[in-house]
Short mmCIF file of N, CA and C in Angstrom, two decimals:
data_model
loop_
_atom_site.label_atom_id
_atom_site.label_comp_id
_atom_site.label_asym_id
_atom_site.label_seq_id
_atom_site.Cartn_x
_atom_site.Cartn_y
_atom_site.Cartn_z
N GLN A 1 102.46 88.86 105.25
CA GLN A 1 101.71 89.48 104.19
C GLN A 1 100.46 88.56 103.60
N ASP A 2 101.13 87.15 103.34
CA ASP A 2 100.10 85.96 103.00
C ASP A 2 98.88 86.31 103.74
N ARG A 3 99.18 86.11 104.95
CA ARG A 3 97.88 85.88 105.75
C ARG A 3 97.10 87.18 105.98
N TYR A 4 97.61 88.41 106.21
CA TYR A 4 97.14 89.52 106.62
C TYR A 4 96.88 90.65 105.54
N GLY A 5 97.64 90.30 104.36
CA GLY A 5 97.77 91.64 103.53
C GLY A 5 98.86 92.50 103.70
N ARG A 6 98.90 93.60 103.12
CA ARG A 6 99.76 94.55 102.98
C ARG A 6 99.68 95.32 104.08
N LEU A 7 100.95 95.86 104.58
CA LEU A 7 100.71 96.80 105.81
C LEU A 7 100.06 98.06 105.25
N PRO A 8 99.26 98.79 106.41
CA PRO A 8 98.70 99.96 106.08
C PRO A 8 99.85 101.06 105.60
N GLU A 9 99.25 102.07 105.11
CA GLU A 9 100.34 103.26 104.77
C GLU A 9 101.08 103.84 106.06
N SER A 10 100.17 104.17 107.13
CA SER A 10 100.50 104.76 108.30
C SER A 10 101.69 103.74 108.75
N VAL A 11 101.74 102.63 108.88
CA VAL A 11 102.65 101.82 109.19
C VAL A 11 103.84 101.64 108.59
N GLU A 12 103.68 101.81 107.36
CA GLU A 12 104.95 101.72 106.59
C GLU A 12 105.83 103.10 106.71
N ARG A 13 104.98 104.27 107.00
CA ARG A 13 105.45 105.48 107.22
C ARG A 13 106.31 105.57 108.61
N LEU A 14 105.63 104.84 109.53
CA LEU A 14 106.16 104.57 110.82
C LEU A 14 107.54 103.95 110.81
N PHE A 15 107.58 102.93 109.93
CA PHE A 15 108.96 102.32 109.67
C PHE A 15 109.91 103.14 109.06
N ASP A 16 109.53 103.97 108.02
CA ASP A 16 110.57 104.91 107.23
C ASP A 16 110.97 105.76 108.28
N TYR A 17 110.22 106.46 109.48
CA TYR A 17 110.66 107.14 110.39
C TYR A 17 111.72 106.42 111.22
N ALA A 18 111.32 105.24 111.66
CA ALA A 18 112.29 104.48 112.31
C ALA A 18 113.61 104.48 111.97
N ARG A 19 113.70 104.14 110.27
CA ARG A 19 114.87 104.03 109.75
C ARG A 19 115.64 105.32 109.66
N LEU A 20 115.19 106.12 109.44
CA LEU A 20 115.60 107.52 109.38
C LEU A 20 116.19 107.84 110.81
N ARG A 21 115.48 107.80 111.71
CA ARG A 21 115.93 108.07 113.15
C ARG A 21 117.20 107.25 113.48
N ARG A 22 117.14 106.00 113.38
CA ARG A 22 118.27 105.18 113.73
C ARG A 22 119.48 105.33 112.73
N LEU A 23 119.44 105.91 111.49
CA LEU A 23 120.54 106.42 110.76
C LEU A 23 121.05 107.60 111.23
N ALA A 24 120.24 108.64 111.81
CA ALA A 24 120.60 109.73 112.31
C ALA A 24 121.34 109.46 113.62
N GLU A 25 120.79 108.70 114.34
CA GLU A 25 121.82 108.65 115.59
C GLU A 25 122.98 107.94 115.50
N GLU A 26 123.30 107.14 114.44
CA GLU A 26 124.59 106.42 114.07
C GLU A 26 125.44 107.63 113.44
N ILE A 27 125.03 108.26 112.87
CA ILE A 27 125.75 109.36 112.31
C ILE A 27 126.12 110.67 113.35
N GLY A 28 125.15 110.77 114.12
CA GLY A 28 125.44 112.01 115.24
C GLY A 28 124.68 113.07 114.54
N VAL A 29 123.52 113.03 114.21
CA VAL A 29 122.55 114.08 114.10
C VAL A 29 121.85 114.57 115.25
N ILE A 30 121.70 115.82 115.56
CA ILE A 30 121.06 116.28 116.31
C ILE A 30 119.33 116.42 116.35
N SER A 31 119.19 116.83 115.16
CA SER A 31 117.65 117.19 114.95
C SER A 31 117.54 117.17 113.59
N ILE A 32 116.31 116.80 112.92
CA ILE A 32 115.99 116.92 111.71
C ILE A 32 114.85 117.57 111.69
N ASP A 33 114.75 118.74 111.18
CA ASP A 33 113.33 119.49 111.33
C ASP A 33 112.53 119.99 109.92
N ARG A 34 111.31 119.71 109.67
CA ARG A 34 110.83 119.99 108.59
C ARG A 34 110.73 121.54 108.44
N THR A 35 111.19 122.21 107.34
CA THR A 35 110.86 123.57 107.23
C THR A 35 109.98 123.95 106.32
N ALA A 36 109.34 125.25 105.90
CA ALA A 36 108.34 125.38 104.75
C ALA A 36 108.86 125.09 103.56
N THR A 37 110.05 125.00 103.12
CA THR A 37 110.58 124.67 101.94
C THR A 37 111.17 123.29 101.50
N GLY A 38 111.68 122.88 102.99
CA GLY A 38 112.43 121.56 102.94
C GLY A 38 112.81 120.91 104.34
N VAL A 39 113.88 120.89 104.67
CA VAL A 39 114.47 120.10 105.70
C VAL A 39 115.59 120.83 106.26
N ALA A 40 115.78 120.82 107.69
CA ALA A 40 117.11 121.53 108.18
C ALA A 40 117.42 120.51 109.09
N ILE A 41 118.90 119.96 108.87
CA ILE A 41 119.52 118.86 109.48
C ILE A 41 120.56 119.30 110.67
N LYS A 42 120.46 119.19 111.78
CA LYS A 42 121.40 119.85 112.78
C LYS A 42 122.41 118.79 113.03
N LEU A 43 123.75 118.86 112.74
CA LEU A 43 124.74 117.95 112.88
C LEU A 43 125.19 118.11 114.20
N GLY A 44 125.76 117.16 114.75
CA GLY A 44 126.68 117.50 116.01
C GLY A 44 128.05 117.59 115.87
N GLU A 45 128.74 118.28 117.06
CA GLU A 45 130.00 118.37 117.00
C GLU A 45 131.03 117.12 116.50
N LYS A 46 130.72 116.13 116.80
CA LYS A 46 131.26 114.86 116.70
C LYS A 46 130.33 113.89 115.41
N ALA A 47 129.55 114.53 114.42
CA ALA A 47 128.96 113.77 113.70
C ALA A 47 129.79 113.10 112.58
N ARG A 48 129.55 111.92 112.21
CA ARG A 48 130.48 111.11 111.49
C ARG A 48 129.97 111.35 109.76
N VAL A 49 130.14 112.41 109.46
CA VAL A 49 130.08 112.99 108.03
C VAL A 49 131.29 113.32 107.30
N ALA A 50 131.56 112.97 106.14
CA ALA A 50 132.46 113.34 105.19
C ALA A 50 132.33 114.60 104.92
N PRO A 51 133.38 115.72 105.22
CA PRO A 51 133.33 116.94 104.92
C PRO A 51 133.21 117.16 103.35
N GLU A 52 133.93 116.44 102.50
CA GLU A 52 134.11 116.57 101.10
C GLU A 52 132.65 116.16 100.57
N LYS A 53 132.16 115.20 101.01
CA LYS A 53 130.70 114.74 100.30
C LYS A 53 129.80 115.88 100.85
N LEU A 54 129.96 116.58 102.21
CA LEU A 54 128.81 117.26 102.59
C LEU A 54 129.15 118.79 101.49
N MET A 55 130.14 119.15 101.34
CA MET A 55 130.58 120.10 100.69
C MET A 55 130.07 119.81 99.01
N GLN A 56 130.33 118.78 98.50
CA GLN A 56 129.85 118.52 97.18
C GLN A 56 128.52 118.34 97.00
N LEU A 57 127.85 118.00 98.17
CA LEU A 57 125.97 118.13 98.07
C LEU A 57 125.69 119.51 98.21
N VAL A 58 126.42 120.40 98.88
CA VAL A 58 126.07 121.76 98.93
C VAL A 58 126.27 122.41 97.76
N ALA A 59 127.43 122.04 97.08
CA ALA A 59 127.65 122.82 95.62
C ALA A 59 126.68 122.21 94.53
N SER A 60 126.31 121.01 94.59
CA SER A 60 125.66 120.34 93.52
C SER A 60 124.14 120.49 93.70
N ARG A 61 123.78 120.70 94.73
CA ARG A 61 122.14 120.70 95.08
C ARG A 61 121.63 122.41 95.08
N GLU A 62 120.63 122.61 94.35
CA GLU A 62 120.32 124.05 94.42
C GLU A 62 119.51 124.14 95.69
N GLY A 63 119.48 125.00 96.29
CA GLY A 63 118.77 125.56 97.40
C GLY A 63 119.44 124.97 98.74
N ALA A 64 120.65 124.35 98.64
CA ALA A 64 121.38 123.63 99.78
C ALA A 64 122.30 124.75 100.42
N SER A 65 122.61 124.75 101.75
CA SER A 65 123.58 125.49 102.55
C SER A 65 123.81 124.88 103.66
N PHE A 66 124.83 125.26 104.10
CA PHE A 66 125.37 124.69 105.42
C PHE A 66 125.94 125.87 106.22
N THR A 67 125.54 125.90 107.40
CA THR A 67 125.69 127.03 108.29
C THR A 67 126.98 126.88 109.24
N PRO A 68 127.70 127.81 109.81
CA PRO A 68 128.87 127.78 110.63
C PRO A 68 128.20 126.84 111.83
N ASN A 69 127.03 126.86 112.35
CA ASN A 69 126.69 126.35 113.58
C ASN A 69 126.34 125.00 113.18
N GLY A 70 126.62 124.23 111.99
CA GLY A 70 126.28 123.00 111.78
C GLY A 70 124.93 122.57 111.15
N VAL A 71 124.19 123.33 110.61
CA VAL A 71 123.06 123.18 110.17
C VAL A 71 123.15 123.08 108.65
N LEU A 72 122.70 121.87 108.10
CA LEU A 72 122.42 121.70 106.83
C LEU A 72 120.96 122.05 106.10
N ARG A 73 120.81 122.98 105.31
CA ARG A 73 119.58 123.32 104.83
C ARG A 73 119.21 122.82 103.55
N LEU A 74 118.26 122.23 103.02
CA LEU A 74 117.86 121.58 101.63
C LEU A 74 116.55 122.00 101.44
N ASP A 75 116.39 122.62 100.43
CA ASP A 75 115.07 122.74 99.85
C ASP A 75 114.71 121.79 98.84
N PHE A 76 113.40 121.44 99.17
CA PHE A 76 112.95 120.23 98.34
C PHE A 76 112.24 120.81 97.12
N ASN A 77 112.49 119.95 96.03
CA ASN A 77 111.51 119.97 94.70
C ASN A 77 110.09 119.40 95.23
N GLU A 78 109.36 119.26 93.93
CA GLU A 78 108.23 118.46 94.08
C GLU A 78 108.04 117.11 94.44
N GLU A 79 109.27 116.53 94.02
CA GLU A 79 109.34 115.05 93.95
C GLU A 79 109.91 114.71 95.31
N ASP A 80 110.71 115.53 96.04
CA ASP A 80 111.34 115.26 97.16
C ASP A 80 110.26 115.53 98.33
N THR A 81 109.51 116.60 98.07
CA THR A 81 108.40 116.91 99.22
C THR A 81 107.53 115.72 99.12
N ASN A 82 107.20 114.88 98.06
CA ASN A 82 106.45 113.82 98.28
C ASN A 82 106.61 112.78 99.22
N ASP A 83 107.98 112.53 99.41
CA ASP A 83 108.91 111.27 100.26
C ASP A 83 109.93 112.22 100.92
N ALA A 84 109.35 113.02 101.72
CA ALA A 84 110.49 113.93 102.56
C ALA A 84 111.33 112.93 103.41
N LEU A 85 110.71 112.01 104.19
CA LEU A 85 111.53 111.05 104.94
C LEU A 85 112.74 110.30 104.16
N GLU A 86 112.44 109.63 102.97
CA GLU A 86 113.40 109.08 102.18
C GLU A 86 114.25 110.02 101.49
N THR A 87 113.97 111.11 101.22
CA THR A 87 114.98 112.10 100.67
C THR A 87 115.79 112.44 101.94
N ALA A 88 115.50 112.63 103.12
CA ALA A 88 116.27 112.91 104.10
C ALA A 88 117.28 111.80 104.36
N ARG A 89 116.79 110.78 104.43
CA ARG A 89 117.51 109.51 104.46
C ARG A 89 118.45 109.19 103.66
N GLY A 90 117.99 109.58 102.16
CA GLY A 90 119.23 109.46 101.36
C GLY A 90 120.14 110.55 101.50
N VAL A 91 119.90 111.77 101.80
CA VAL A 91 121.03 112.75 101.88
C VAL A 91 122.09 112.31 103.36
N LEU A 92 121.39 111.70 104.26
CA LEU A 92 122.41 111.40 105.22
C LEU A 92 123.16 110.23 104.82
N LEU A 93 122.63 109.34 103.97
CA LEU A 93 123.50 108.26 103.69
C LEU A 93 124.56 108.46 102.68
N GLU A 94 124.40 109.66 101.91
CA GLU A 94 125.27 110.24 100.87
C GLU A 94 126.38 111.07 101.56
N ILE A 95 126.02 111.69 102.68
CA ILE A 95 127.15 112.47 103.41
C ILE A 95 127.80 111.78 104.50
N ARG A 96 127.25 110.61 104.77
CA ARG A 96 128.06 109.96 105.96
C ARG A 96 129.39 109.43 105.71
N ALA A 97 130.40 109.33 106.44
CA ALA A 97 131.51 108.98 106.54
C ALA A 97 131.64 107.47 106.65
N GLU A 98 132.61 107.20 105.76
CA GLU A 98 132.74 105.34 105.63
C GLU A 98 133.73 105.16 106.69
N ASP A 99 133.64 104.00 107.24
CA ASP A 99 134.39 103.56 108.45
C ASP A 99 135.99 102.89 107.74
#
């Protein structure tokens, strides 16, 4: 940074995406898809999530649902929409199971 200055925004976003992808792989997420109103996170059968944390998130967050086939759907508010990658990463950190 001293020599070349700050990283371009596009490179920062690429690193954000890489951090999200790495965390998703660790937890056992099959896919993360952007929807018109938020995000849909498909969890694998052996996903390392804490069921009580997942249900607490769904109960406490407006517009959140969890389907029987393992899809967590979240509606984003305006603040979440501005930083969707970081919001999705925060959700995964919130529901992951502790070792």
